[in-house]
Every structure is written in structure tokens, then in C-alpha cells.
Short mmCIF file of C-alpha atoms and ligand atoms in Angstrom, two decimals:
data_model
loop_
_atom_site.label_atom_id
_atom_site.label_comp_id
_atom_site.label_asym_id
_atom_site.label_seq_id
_atom_site.Cartn_x
_atom_site.Cartn_y
_atom_site.Cartn_z
CA MET R 1 28.59 28.18 -0.40
CA PRO R 2 30.40 31.37 0.64
CA ILE R 3 30.15 31.98 4.35
CA THR R 4 29.86 35.48 5.69
CA ALA R 5 32.10 36.62 8.51
CA GLU R 6 31.09 36.84 12.17
CA ALA R 7 27.85 38.77 12.60
CA PRO R 8 27.73 42.32 13.80
CA SER R 9 25.68 42.59 16.97
CA ALA R 10 22.16 43.98 17.05
CA SER R 11 21.65 47.61 18.08
CA ARG R 12 21.59 48.54 21.76
CA ASN R 13 17.92 49.43 21.45
CA THR R 14 17.02 45.98 20.14
CA MET R 15 19.14 44.21 22.73
CA SER R 16 17.59 46.21 25.57
CA PHE R 17 14.28 44.67 24.52
CA VAL R 18 15.59 41.17 23.82
CA ASP R 19 17.48 40.96 27.12
CA ARG R 20 14.37 41.57 29.23
CA GLU R 21 12.42 38.87 31.00
CA HIS R 22 9.44 38.28 28.71
CA LYS R 23 6.00 37.63 30.08
CA LEU R 24 2.51 36.83 28.83
CA LEU R 25 0.12 39.60 27.79
CA ILE R 26 -3.19 38.92 29.51
CA ASP R 27 -5.89 41.53 29.98
CA GLY R 28 -3.49 44.36 29.22
CA GLN R 29 -0.92 43.25 31.84
CA TRP R 30 2.41 41.50 31.39
CA VAL R 31 2.28 38.55 33.75
CA ALA R 32 4.39 35.50 34.57
CA ALA R 33 3.01 32.06 33.73
CA ALA R 34 0.84 30.66 36.53
CA SER R 35 3.37 27.81 36.86
CA GLY R 36 6.24 30.28 37.07
CA LYS R 37 7.97 28.34 34.27
CA THR R 38 10.01 29.92 31.51
CA PHE R 39 11.83 28.61 28.46
CA GLU R 40 14.83 29.62 26.37
CA VAL R 41 14.84 31.41 23.05
CA LYS R 42 17.87 30.75 20.84
CA ASP R 43 19.67 32.60 18.08
CA PRO R 44 19.58 29.87 15.40
CA ALA R 45 22.74 31.19 13.75
CA THR R 46 24.81 30.47 16.86
CA GLY R 47 22.68 28.13 18.95
CA ARG R 48 23.15 30.52 21.89
CA THR R 49 20.33 31.45 24.26
CA ILE R 50 19.31 35.08 23.78
CA ALA R 51 16.23 35.38 25.95
CA ARG R 52 13.84 33.62 28.31
CA VAL R 53 10.10 33.84 27.98
CA ALA R 54 7.17 32.73 30.13
CA GLU R 55 5.92 29.23 29.43
CA GLY R 56 2.17 29.68 29.24
CA ASP R 57 -0.05 26.65 29.73
CA LYS R 58 -3.69 25.71 30.29
CA ALA R 59 -4.21 27.96 33.34
CA ASP R 60 -2.81 30.97 31.45
CA VAL R 61 -4.87 30.14 28.37
CA ASP R 62 -7.97 30.08 30.60
CA ARG R 63 -7.16 33.49 32.03
CA ALA R 64 -6.49 34.88 28.56
CA VAL R 65 -9.73 33.48 27.14
CA LYS R 66 -11.68 34.96 30.06
CA ALA R 67 -10.08 38.35 29.45
CA ALA R 68 -10.84 38.14 25.73
CA ARG R 69 -14.45 37.14 26.47
CA ARG R 70 -14.89 40.10 28.86
CA ALA R 71 -13.38 42.47 26.31
CA PHE R 72 -15.67 41.10 23.60
CA GLU R 73 -18.88 41.28 25.63
CA SER R 74 -18.44 44.50 27.57
CA GLY R 75 -16.10 47.40 28.10
CA PRO R 76 -14.90 49.88 25.53
CA TRP R 77 -14.14 47.53 22.59
CA PRO R 78 -17.66 46.60 21.44
CA ALA R 79 -18.74 50.22 22.06
CA LEU R 80 -16.17 51.65 19.64
CA THR R 81 -17.34 52.84 16.25
CA ALA R 82 -15.98 51.09 13.20
CA SER R 83 -14.05 54.25 12.40
CA GLN R 84 -12.42 54.32 15.84
CA ARG R 85 -11.45 50.67 15.48
CA GLY R 86 -9.97 51.33 12.06
CA ARG R 87 -7.95 54.27 13.35
CA MET R 88 -6.47 52.17 16.14
CA ILE R 89 -5.32 49.55 13.67
CA TRP R 90 -3.84 52.29 11.50
CA LYS R 91 -2.06 53.73 14.54
CA LEU R 92 -0.62 50.27 15.24
CA ALA R 93 0.73 50.20 11.68
CA ASP R 94 2.30 53.64 12.18
CA LEU R 95 3.98 52.50 15.40
CA LEU R 96 5.27 49.38 13.70
CA GLU R 97 6.67 51.54 10.94
CA GLN R 98 8.43 53.77 13.46
CA HIS R 99 10.10 50.65 14.89
CA LEU R 100 10.78 48.96 11.55
CA ASP R 101 14.52 48.52 12.08
CA GLU R 102 14.08 47.15 15.56
CA PHE R 103 11.52 44.61 14.38
CA ALA R 104 13.77 43.56 11.49
CA GLU R 105 16.62 42.94 13.93
CA ILE R 106 14.44 41.02 16.36
CA GLU R 107 13.12 38.87 13.53
CA SER R 108 16.64 38.17 12.30
CA LEU R 109 17.96 37.25 15.76
CA ASP R 110 15.02 35.08 16.64
CA ASN R 111 14.25 33.35 13.33
CA GLY R 112 17.63 33.56 11.58
CA LYS R 113 16.42 35.30 8.43
CA PRO R 114 18.54 38.10 6.96
CA ARG R 115 17.80 41.43 8.61
CA THR R 116 17.80 43.07 5.19
CA ILE R 117 15.01 40.75 4.02
CA ALA R 118 12.97 41.26 7.18
CA ALA R 119 13.35 45.03 6.72
CA ALA R 120 12.33 44.86 3.05
CA ALA R 121 9.62 42.19 3.23
CA ASP R 122 8.36 40.88 6.58
CA VAL R 123 7.96 44.16 8.45
CA PRO R 124 6.64 46.32 5.54
CA LEU R 125 4.17 43.58 4.59
CA ALA R 126 2.94 43.46 8.18
CA ILE R 127 2.55 47.25 8.23
CA ASP R 128 0.67 47.17 4.94
CA LEU R 129 -1.57 44.36 6.14
CA PHE R 130 -2.64 46.37 9.19
CA ARG R 131 -3.34 49.42 7.01
CA TYR R 132 -5.35 47.35 4.54
CA MET R 133 -7.38 45.81 7.37
CA ALA R 134 -7.82 49.22 9.06
CA GLY R 135 -9.67 50.27 5.91
CA TRP R 136 -11.98 47.27 6.14
CA ALA R 137 -13.26 48.19 9.61
CA THR R 138 -15.68 50.72 8.10
CA LYS R 139 -16.70 48.57 5.13
CA ILE R 140 -18.20 45.49 6.71
CA GLU R 141 -21.76 45.49 5.48
CA GLY R 142 -24.81 43.28 5.30
CA ASN R 143 -27.50 43.29 2.63
CA THR R 144 -31.18 44.09 2.37
CA ILE R 145 -32.99 41.12 0.92
CA PRO R 146 -36.37 41.12 -0.82
CA ILE R 147 -38.14 38.05 0.58
CA SER R 148 -41.37 36.49 -0.67
CA VAL R 149 -42.56 34.00 2.03
CA GLY R 150 -45.16 32.28 -0.16
CA TYR R 151 -46.95 30.63 2.77
CA MET R 152 -47.95 34.05 4.21
CA PRO R 153 -49.82 35.71 1.34
CA GLY R 154 -50.10 39.48 1.72
CA ALA R 155 -47.58 39.76 4.57
CA GLU R 156 -44.84 42.33 4.17
CA PHE R 157 -41.33 42.08 5.52
CA HIS R 158 -38.13 44.04 5.80
CA ALA R 159 -35.26 41.56 5.82
CA TYR R 160 -31.59 42.32 6.12
CA THR R 161 -28.32 40.73 7.17
CA LEU R 162 -25.78 41.91 9.70
CA ARG R 163 -22.20 40.81 9.57
CA GLU R 164 -21.05 40.40 13.13
CA PRO R 165 -17.68 39.47 14.62
CA VAL R 166 -17.24 35.75 15.28
CA GLY R 167 -16.25 36.48 18.89
CA VAL R 168 -13.23 35.27 20.83
CA VAL R 169 -10.68 33.87 18.42
CA ALA R 170 -7.64 31.73 19.12
CA GLN R 171 -4.79 32.24 16.68
CA ILE R 172 -1.90 29.81 16.57
CA ILE R 173 1.02 30.79 14.40
CA PRO R 174 4.29 29.27 13.15
CA TRP R 175 7.90 30.42 13.25
CA ASN R 176 8.72 31.03 9.58
CA PHE R 177 7.39 34.62 9.39
CA PRO R 178 6.72 35.36 13.06
CA LEU R 179 5.64 38.99 12.76
CA LEU R 180 3.92 38.69 9.41
CA MET R 181 1.90 35.64 10.46
CA ALA R 182 0.83 37.53 13.58
CA ALA R 183 -0.28 40.43 11.35
CA TRP R 184 -2.17 38.18 8.91
CA LYS R 185 -4.09 36.78 11.85
CA LEU R 186 -4.55 39.86 14.03
CA GLY R 187 -5.44 42.34 11.27
CA PRO R 188 -8.78 40.90 10.10
CA ALA R 189 -9.76 39.85 13.64
CA LEU R 190 -9.28 43.41 14.90
CA ALA R 191 -10.98 44.98 11.87
CA THR R 192 -14.09 42.90 12.45
CA GLY R 193 -14.23 43.56 16.22
CA CYS R 194 -13.20 40.13 17.49
CA THR R 195 -11.00 39.68 20.53
CA ILE R 196 -7.95 37.49 20.41
CA VAL R 197 -5.71 35.05 22.19
CA LEU R 198 -2.59 34.70 20.07
CA LYS R 199 -0.30 31.70 20.66
CA VAL R 200 3.05 32.35 19.02
CA ALA R 201 5.51 29.65 18.00
CA GLU R 202 7.84 28.54 20.78
CA GLU R 203 10.87 28.99 18.47
CA THR R 204 10.17 32.65 17.68
CA PRO R 205 8.15 34.51 20.29
CA LEU R 206 10.00 37.84 20.40
CA SER R 207 8.51 39.98 17.62
CA ALA R 208 4.93 39.25 18.72
CA ILE R 209 5.86 40.17 22.28
CA ARG R 210 7.35 43.44 21.01
CA LEU R 211 4.17 44.03 19.02
CA GLY R 212 2.22 43.39 22.21
CA HIS R 213 3.91 46.43 23.72
CA LEU R 214 2.56 48.58 20.88
CA PHE R 215 -1.12 47.64 21.37
CA LYS R 216 -1.50 49.75 24.48
CA GLU R 217 0.25 52.65 22.80
CA ALA R 218 -2.13 52.37 19.85
CA GLY R 219 -5.07 52.62 22.26
CA PHE R 220 -6.48 49.08 22.20
CA PRO R 221 -8.47 48.33 25.34
CA ASP R 222 -7.20 45.67 27.76
CA GLY R 223 -8.08 42.09 26.83
CA VAL R 224 -8.62 42.71 23.12
CA VAL R 225 -5.28 41.14 22.25
CA ASN R 226 -3.77 38.58 24.62
CA ILE R 227 -0.46 36.95 23.80
CA ILE R 228 0.59 33.54 25.08
CA THR R 229 4.09 32.16 24.66
CA GLY R 230 4.37 28.46 25.23
CA PHE R 231 4.41 25.07 23.57
CA GLY R 232 2.02 23.56 21.06
CA GLU R 233 1.10 20.37 22.89
CA THR R 234 0.23 22.35 26.03
CA ALA R 235 -0.79 25.98 25.41
CA GLY R 236 -1.76 25.40 21.77
CA ALA R 237 -3.82 22.32 22.57
CA ALA R 238 -5.54 24.10 25.49
CA LEU R 239 -6.53 26.92 23.16
CA SER R 240 -7.81 24.83 20.29
CA GLY R 241 -9.84 22.68 22.70
CA HIS R 242 -11.11 25.58 24.82
CA PRO R 243 -14.90 25.56 25.18
CA ASP R 244 -15.21 29.35 25.24
CA VAL R 245 -13.24 30.09 22.08
CA ASP R 246 -15.48 30.76 19.08
CA LYS R 247 -12.94 30.22 16.33
CA VAL R 248 -9.42 28.91 15.95
CA ALA R 249 -7.24 30.10 13.11
CA PHE R 250 -4.10 28.06 12.65
CA THR R 251 -1.06 28.20 10.43
CA GLY R 252 1.42 25.34 10.59
CA SER R 253 1.91 21.73 9.66
CA THR R 254 -0.83 19.54 8.24
CA GLU R 255 -0.34 17.04 11.12
CA VAL R 256 -1.05 19.70 13.72
CA GLY R 257 -3.90 21.02 11.55
CA ARG R 258 -5.60 17.65 11.99
CA LEU R 259 -5.14 17.89 15.77
CA ILE R 260 -6.70 21.35 15.75
CA VAL R 261 -9.74 20.08 13.85
CA LYS R 262 -10.09 17.19 16.30
CA ALA R 263 -9.81 19.49 19.32
CA ALA R 264 -12.36 21.90 17.85
CA GLY R 265 -14.72 19.04 17.08
CA SER R 266 -14.50 17.41 20.46
CA SER R 267 -14.88 20.65 22.43
CA ASN R 268 -17.45 23.19 21.22
CA LEU R 269 -17.31 22.82 17.42
CA LYS R 270 -15.59 26.17 17.19
CA LYS R 271 -15.04 27.45 13.68
CA VAL R 272 -11.70 26.52 12.15
CA THR R 273 -9.51 28.02 9.49
CA LEU R 274 -6.25 26.37 8.54
CA GLU R 275 -3.27 27.36 6.46
CA LEU R 276 -1.13 24.24 6.18
CA GLY R 277 1.68 22.67 4.23
CA GLY R 278 2.53 22.66 0.56
CA LYS R 279 4.64 20.99 -2.10
CA SER R 280 4.17 23.57 -4.78
CA PRO R 281 4.96 22.91 -8.44
CA ASN R 282 6.98 25.54 -10.25
CA ILE R 283 6.55 24.89 -13.98
CA ILE R 284 8.84 26.18 -16.70
CA LEU R 285 7.29 25.84 -20.16
CA PRO R 286 9.61 25.55 -23.16
CA ASP R 287 8.72 29.04 -24.44
CA ALA R 288 9.62 30.79 -21.15
CA ASP R 289 12.21 33.52 -20.72
CA ILE R 290 14.68 30.97 -19.39
CA PRO R 291 17.13 33.26 -17.52
CA ALA R 292 14.16 34.91 -15.75
CA ALA R 293 12.68 31.51 -14.97
CA ILE R 294 15.98 30.27 -13.53
CA GLY R 295 16.23 33.28 -11.21
CA GLY R 296 12.56 32.83 -10.35
CA ALA R 297 13.01 29.15 -9.55
CA ALA R 298 15.91 29.96 -7.21
CA ASN R 299 13.84 32.62 -5.45
CA ALA R 300 10.85 30.25 -5.28
CA ILE R 301 12.76 27.75 -3.19
CA PHE R 302 15.52 29.69 -1.46
CA PHE R 303 13.49 32.67 -0.21
CA ASN R 304 13.24 32.41 3.58
CA HIS R 305 15.55 29.36 3.35
CA GLY R 306 12.71 27.35 1.84
CA GLN R 307 10.80 27.68 5.10
CA CYS R 308 7.69 28.86 3.26
CA CYS R 309 4.56 26.75 3.03
CA CYS R 310 4.25 27.90 -0.59
CA ALA R 311 7.92 27.30 -1.53
CA GLY R 312 8.42 26.17 -5.13
CA SER R 313 9.85 22.84 -4.03
CA ARG R 314 9.04 20.80 -7.13
CA LEU R 315 10.60 22.29 -10.24
CA PHE R 316 9.18 21.01 -13.54
CA VAL R 317 11.35 21.59 -16.60
CA HIS R 318 10.94 20.36 -20.17
CA ARG R 319 13.43 17.66 -21.14
CA SER R 320 14.98 19.93 -23.81
CA GLN R 321 15.94 22.60 -21.25
CA PHE R 322 16.37 20.53 -18.14
CA ASP R 323 20.16 20.64 -17.90
CA GLN R 324 20.35 24.35 -18.65
CA VAL R 325 17.76 25.21 -16.03
CA VAL R 326 18.94 22.97 -13.20
CA ASN R 327 22.54 24.02 -13.76
CA GLY R 328 21.39 27.64 -13.64
CA VAL R 329 19.49 27.14 -10.39
CA ALA R 330 22.45 25.23 -8.93
CA GLU R 331 24.70 28.15 -9.86
CA HIS R 332 22.37 30.51 -7.94
CA ALA R 333 22.42 28.10 -4.99
CA ARG R 334 26.23 28.05 -4.87
CA LYS R 335 26.42 31.84 -4.94
CA ILE R 336 24.08 32.44 -2.00
CA LYS R 337 25.98 33.85 0.95
CA VAL R 338 24.98 31.82 3.94
CA GLY R 339 25.64 33.29 7.35
CA HIS R 340 24.28 35.17 10.33
CA GLY R 341 21.16 37.11 9.45
CA LEU R 342 22.52 40.31 10.95
CA HIS R 343 25.45 40.37 8.54
CA PRO R 344 24.55 42.84 5.75
CA GLU R 345 25.80 40.49 3.01
CA THR R 346 23.95 37.41 4.15
CA GLY R 347 21.53 36.06 1.57
CA MET R 348 20.45 33.05 3.60
CA GLY R 349 20.54 32.44 7.33
CA PRO R 350 20.24 29.24 9.35
CA LEU R 351 17.13 27.12 9.65
CA VAL R 352 15.10 28.00 12.68
CA SER R 353 16.15 25.19 15.02
CA GLN R 354 18.18 22.06 15.47
CA ILE R 355 14.96 20.07 15.04
CA GLN R 356 14.33 21.71 11.68
CA GLN R 357 17.94 21.22 10.57
CA ASP R 358 17.76 17.53 11.47
CA ARG R 359 14.42 17.15 9.72
CA VAL R 360 15.70 18.70 6.49
CA CYS R 361 18.86 16.59 6.62
CA ARG R 362 16.78 13.44 7.07
CA PHE R 363 15.07 14.32 3.79
CA LEU R 364 18.43 14.89 2.13
CA ASP R 365 19.55 11.45 3.31
CA SER R 366 16.35 9.81 2.13
CA GLY R 367 16.71 11.52 -1.27
CA LYS R 368 20.23 10.15 -1.61
CA ARG R 369 19.17 6.70 -0.47
CA GLU R 370 16.39 6.65 -3.05
CA GLY R 371 18.74 7.68 -5.84
CA ALA R 372 18.44 11.46 -6.15
CA LYS R 373 21.63 13.43 -6.75
CA ALA R 374 22.52 16.83 -5.28
CA LEU R 375 23.69 19.11 -8.08
CA ALA R 376 24.39 21.79 -5.48
CA GLY R 377 24.50 21.59 -1.69
CA GLY R 378 23.10 18.46 -0.14
CA GLN R 379 24.23 18.67 3.46
CA ARG R 380 24.29 20.58 6.71
CA ARG R 381 27.09 22.98 7.53
CA GLU R 382 29.06 21.65 10.44
CA GLY R 383 29.72 23.97 13.38
CA ASP R 384 27.55 26.40 15.27
CA GLY R 385 24.09 27.26 14.11
CA TYR R 386 21.50 25.31 12.17
CA PHE R 387 22.69 25.83 8.61
CA VAL R 388 21.82 23.68 5.62
CA GLU R 389 23.31 24.25 2.18
CA PRO R 390 20.98 25.49 -0.57
CA THR R 391 20.31 22.29 -2.47
CA VAL R 392 19.19 21.27 -5.97
CA LEU R 393 18.19 17.62 -6.35
CA ILE R 394 18.00 15.88 -9.72
CA ASP R 395 17.37 12.27 -10.81
CA THR R 396 14.13 12.29 -8.86
CA ARG R 397 11.16 9.93 -9.26
CA PRO R 398 7.52 10.63 -8.42
CA ASP R 399 7.47 8.12 -5.55
CA MET R 400 10.45 9.60 -3.69
CA GLU R 401 9.91 11.22 -0.31
CA VAL R 402 11.64 14.39 -1.53
CA ILE R 403 8.95 14.74 -4.20
CA ARG R 404 5.97 13.79 -2.06
CA GLU R 405 6.68 15.37 1.32
CA GLU R 406 7.07 18.93 2.43
CA ILE R 407 10.72 19.44 3.36
CA PHE R 408 10.42 23.05 4.58
CA GLY R 409 14.03 23.83 3.85
CA PRO R 410 16.24 25.12 1.00
CA VAL R 411 15.85 22.00 -1.11
CA VAL R 412 14.32 21.92 -4.59
CA ALA R 413 13.59 18.62 -6.34
CA ALA R 414 13.71 18.95 -10.12
CA VAL R 415 11.51 16.88 -12.42
CA ARG R 416 11.79 16.42 -16.22
CA TYR R 417 8.65 16.33 -18.31
CA ASP R 418 7.87 15.63 -21.97
CA GLU R 419 4.16 16.16 -22.62
CA PRO R 420 1.83 18.90 -21.33
CA GLU R 421 -0.81 16.42 -20.13
CA GLU R 422 1.76 14.41 -18.23
CA LEU R 423 2.99 17.68 -16.75
CA ILE R 424 -0.41 18.77 -15.42
CA ALA R 425 -1.09 15.38 -13.87
CA ALA R 426 2.35 15.33 -12.24
CA ALA R 427 2.04 18.91 -10.96
CA ASN R 428 -1.33 18.11 -9.37
CA ASP R 429 -0.10 14.80 -7.99
CA SER R 430 0.20 15.96 -4.39
CA VAL R 431 -1.98 15.91 -1.31
CA TYR R 432 -1.22 19.62 -1.07
CA GLY R 433 -2.54 22.52 -3.14
CA LEU R 434 -1.20 25.76 -1.77
CA ALA R 435 0.60 27.43 -4.66
CA ALA R 436 1.92 26.86 -8.17
CA ALA R 437 3.79 28.90 -10.77
CA ILE R 438 4.05 28.91 -14.54
CA TRP R 439 6.81 30.47 -16.59
CA THR R 440 5.82 31.11 -20.22
CA ARG R 441 5.59 33.83 -22.86
CA ASP R 442 2.26 32.46 -24.11
CA LEU R 443 -0.50 34.20 -22.18
CA SER R 444 -3.23 31.92 -23.40
CA LYS R 445 -1.32 28.84 -22.24
CA ALA R 446 -0.70 30.52 -18.90
CA HIS R 447 -4.38 31.22 -18.27
CA LYS R 448 -5.43 27.74 -19.37
CA LEU R 449 -2.85 26.07 -17.17
CA ALA R 450 -3.71 28.35 -14.23
CA ARG R 451 -7.26 26.98 -14.36
CA ARG R 452 -6.12 23.38 -14.29
CA LEU R 453 -3.70 23.64 -11.41
CA ARG R 454 -5.28 22.69 -8.10
CA ALA R 455 -3.73 25.40 -5.96
CA GLY R 456 -4.92 28.42 -3.99
CA SER R 457 -2.35 30.76 -5.58
CA VAL R 458 -1.00 30.58 -9.12
CA TRP R 459 1.82 32.90 -10.11
CA VAL R 460 2.68 33.50 -13.75
CA ASN R 461 6.21 34.67 -14.55
CA CYS R 462 6.76 35.49 -10.89
CA TYR R 463 6.84 33.74 -7.54
CA ASN R 464 6.20 34.64 -3.90
CA ILE R 465 4.04 37.63 -4.69
CA PHE R 466 1.96 38.53 -1.65
CA ASP R 467 -0.33 41.43 -1.02
CA ALA R 468 -2.72 42.27 1.80
CA ALA R 469 -5.51 42.47 -0.81
CA LEU R 470 -4.84 39.04 -2.34
CA PRO R 471 -6.43 36.00 -0.73
CA PHE R 472 -3.96 33.27 0.22
CA GLY R 473 -4.76 29.71 1.24
CA GLY R 474 -4.94 26.14 0.19
CA TYR R 475 -6.76 23.62 -1.94
CA LYS R 476 -6.80 20.01 -0.79
CA GLN R 477 -4.82 19.32 2.40
CA SER R 478 -3.19 22.75 2.32
CA GLY R 479 -5.98 24.27 4.31
CA TRP R 480 -9.45 25.62 4.94
CA GLY R 481 -10.32 29.22 4.24
CA ARG R 482 -8.17 32.13 3.15
CA GLU R 483 -5.90 34.70 4.73
CA MET R 484 -5.87 38.36 3.66
CA GLY R 485 -8.17 40.14 1.23
CA HIS R 486 -11.89 40.43 1.88
CA GLU R 487 -12.10 36.66 2.25
CA ALA R 488 -10.33 36.95 5.59
CA ILE R 489 -12.90 39.52 6.71
CA ASN R 490 -15.68 37.08 5.84
CA LEU R 491 -14.02 34.37 7.90
CA TYR R 492 -13.88 36.54 11.04
CA THR R 493 -17.54 37.52 10.74
CA GLN R 494 -20.77 35.61 10.70
CA THR R 495 -24.05 36.52 9.09
CA LYS R 496 -27.22 37.20 11.01
CA ALA R 497 -30.49 37.38 9.08
CA VAL R 498 -32.99 39.80 10.64
CA THR R 499 -36.60 39.65 9.45
CA VAL R 500 -39.14 42.27 10.47
CA GLN R 501 -42.81 41.89 9.64
CA LEU R 502 -44.15 45.28 8.67
P1 LIG V 601 6.34 23.07 12.71
O1 LIG V 601 6.28 21.56 12.62
O2 LIG V 601 6.74 23.71 11.47
O3 LIG V 601 7.06 23.58 13.92
P2 LIG V 601 3.79 23.13 13.87
O4 LIG V 601 2.57 22.85 13.10
O5 LIG V 601 4.28 22.08 14.82
O6 LIG V 601 4.87 23.55 12.85
O7 LIG V 601 3.62 24.44 14.73
C1 LIG V 601 2.89 25.58 14.36
C2 LIG V 601 2.21 26.14 15.60
O8 LIG V 601 1.33 25.15 16.11
C3 LIG V 601 3.17 26.51 16.73
O9 LIG V 601 2.67 27.69 17.38
C4 LIG V 601 3.04 25.32 17.66
O10 LIG V 601 3.32 25.61 19.01
C5 LIG V 601 1.57 24.97 17.49
N1 LIG V 601 1.23 23.58 17.85
C6 LIG V 601 2.02 22.47 17.79
N2 LIG V 601 1.35 21.40 18.23
C7 LIG V 601 0.11 21.81 18.58
C8 LIG V 601 -1.06 21.17 19.10
N3 LIG V 601 -1.07 19.87 19.38
N4 LIG V 601 -2.16 21.92 19.32
C9 LIG V 601 -2.16 23.23 19.03
N5 LIG V 601 -1.09 23.90 18.56
C10 LIG V 601 0.03 23.21 18.34
#
């Protein structure tokens, strides 16, 4: 595991933002938490504190929900035309693009990911998402419906549907793609005319705060987007249980997803969408382009340090090619340059926090205890920062924790298979169903297998392909509903049937 040298520092521009005292965005104003409390934000590559942010809690959530309700019911936002709304979202995308380098640096400092990756993936994808959703603002349509009403012979009707915004939405996001997750959530909510209280992850609040500064510049009225920094058990719980929130959209762990559903159910039955965990099978068929599949398997698990809910964490390889493939992936793992995300040569940064590092290492220990062997990596890097070596596990069994549970780190567990039927059953043998991939040269096999895999995304001869137009979300315990594409628009609107007797 080559280690890159000491990181260069972030630009003066970025640091002048990071070094500020960060507050909550409520009703267009940056305000301290009602309690006056703040908490630390760390650079996960060094463990050093880089900023302090306001610790929002129930009282702040209340204020933010009130502001969002006011902005939804009255004021300029509901009076805007769809075209005006679309142009504001487009303007936001333009502003984000103008600040691309700054956002990439913030993301790298706060989350640990390589700046180069944030600049090539996270920030451009967020920009594209906003542009895609800006286009939707003017295309949200109902239908006219010919109705018959047999019990009123001779009566004539004009019936139609309206698609209306759901209302005040709470959005609770994780730390793995802080800016991009904010964009996935905010984009469709803004396009449909909802108002928002966004609760960012406590580990990575900075890019959403920076984005908050751009909303005013883009022309959004006060209260349309409110941003709360704070902890899950306090601010997050207050939001998901708030009686005046119409919908909660959550991305994070399946455990917390259950809490969100409970809170929604025991408050006002607000609508819920969830994007949760995964344990995605990455399947290499014997006829695949093996070098491409090896590179693809490494990317599937090591991209974003494996901190992706759709990471290809179970690698299925035919017995005849198993050694070749796992040795190839292990070779990739050993070559990854692990270091500070701001270093231009870094291919993999630290995990996001000490908690996450410990969690991943617990899985590595349990894998070893249960008899798995690390062909590459297998442990944390001692010293500063929350680094874990890119790891390839072999000698796995279906009942092992490393096969059953989401590790959310750079750890792939390889599985040998013999027969296609056994393969499909094993690939689907998970409580999760977020993503899957197939590597093959046989198109017919690929399409057939794609139908049988119980997953919300299936990639063929590729992995981690995302687009604002493609729906993303989970089967089984990986979630409810979809992000992106027109499906996201549907989930931020509700249908009203209007019937007029003529
Ligand atoms: P992870 O375990 O990967 O940190 P979580 O599911 O705990 O993921 O966190 C994702 C988001 O959910 C974060 O914004 C976090 O603050 C929030 N969260 C955590 N616990 C709760 C909760 N009880 N209610 C609402 N939100 C929560």
C-alpha cells in the first residue's frame, strides 16, 4: 500500500470558508443554534479539527419547519412560474460550476475522498443533477381522464389530475457523498415546488453549508431551503417525527431507516422514501473479458473507499477463473495510493471517521476469526487519520458476517461458484437489493440474468454508472422509492383528481 507524502494544503479561498464559524440556515438567515452549542468537524486524514459548526436540535428544527411551511404556503415561492423555478435551479448549477474547485477541496477535507475524484465525479454529478431537475420544473403534468360514472346516466364530466408538490420535506443525508446526496435530495424537491429542511451528516456538514450560501445568490426566496447541522438522534429524530413535515426522504443505514419509518408512523404518517444499505453482488461469468472485469471489480469496491451503499462487496467468480481474478483484484488493491485526499496522487483517502474505521476493522477481525483470508490488505494503517488498507478476502462462506453484512469500507469478499443456478441463488441471498453487476460477452445471458437479480440497479460490463436521468434505489431492505430520474419527481409530488360536472 504505497503512502503518499504529506498533503498540500487547501487553497486560501477554501480555507477562508472552512475557517469560519458555521451556523444554521433558517429562513434565509445564518443563525446560531438555540442552545448556543457547536461541534467539531475533523479532517479524517489527520484527525485534526478543521471547523466548528452549530449543533442544531429540536428547537432549531421547529424554527426551520415553520420557515419552510411559511415559504410553502405564502410568499414568493408558490407564486413563481414553473419556468422561473427551473431557471433558479439552473442558476444554482451555474454557481456550483463556478465554484467547482472549491467544492472539491471542501469535500476532500471534510470527507477524506481524493480531491481529484470529487472534482471529476461528485461536483460535476451534482451540477448535472440540478440541471436535469431544472428541466423537469416545466414538465410536471397531470392527465385528462375520460370517466364514465355508470350510476349517473347522462351526466357529463371533465376530469383531470394535477400533480402538486408534497409540501414541506425533511431530507436527511449521509456522509459518503455529502454534496451529491444533498443534490439528489434538493433537486427534485425544488423542481416540484416543495420547501425543504435538510439535515446533513454530522461528519461532513461543510459542502452543504457552502451550497447554502449559493441559494440566496441564485435567487431562492427565504425559507425554501433550510439547512440544519446536528446529530441524528437529536436533530434527525426531531425532523423525522415532526408533525408538520409532509415527507421525509432519508439516505443512510437500514437501522436508522427503520427508526425513520417508526417516527413517521407515530407522528403524522408523513410520506417516507428511503435509500439504505446494500451488499451488492458483482458477478463475473466465465466468458467475460477478464482483465476488464478485474479492473471493474476493483473499481466496484474501492471507489469512494467502499463507502458506497451500492459497492460491489460480494465478488462472484467461476471456480475456473477464481485465482486469476482475485489475484488481479488484489494486485489493484496493493497499487492504490492511499493518503491525504488533497495530494494529487492519492487514489484512496481515509475512512470518514474513527467510528467508521473501527467498524470496518471489526468486520476484518470477524472475517479472520471465521476463517476468511486477506489476499491483500486486511488491517488499519497505524498513525494519524482513519485509514484502512484496500482488502480482498477469500476463503469465505455464505454464513460469514463479511458476506452477510454491509461493511461500508474498502473490503471485498470473494465467492467461488460452479453452477449458474447456484450463482443466482447466492447472489440474491441477501436482505439487501440495491445493485448488482454482470460481466459477460454474451448479451442474451446478461439480459436474462439482469431480470433475475433482485436489485434496483444492474450494471452489465460496468459498475458505478450514475446519471441524473437514471432512477436509483433499492429492492428489499435497501429502500423505498427511487432517487433521480422522473421517478424522483413523482415521489415529491402527489396527484389530485379534479372532477367537474358539465
Ligand atoms: P452511518 O451509520 O453510515 O453514519 P446513519 O444512518 O447513522 O449512517 O446516518 C445517516 C444520516 O442519518 C445522518 O445524517 C445521521 O445524522 C442521521 N441519523 C442518525 N440517526 C438518526 C435518527 N435516529 N433519526 C434521524 N436521523 C438519524
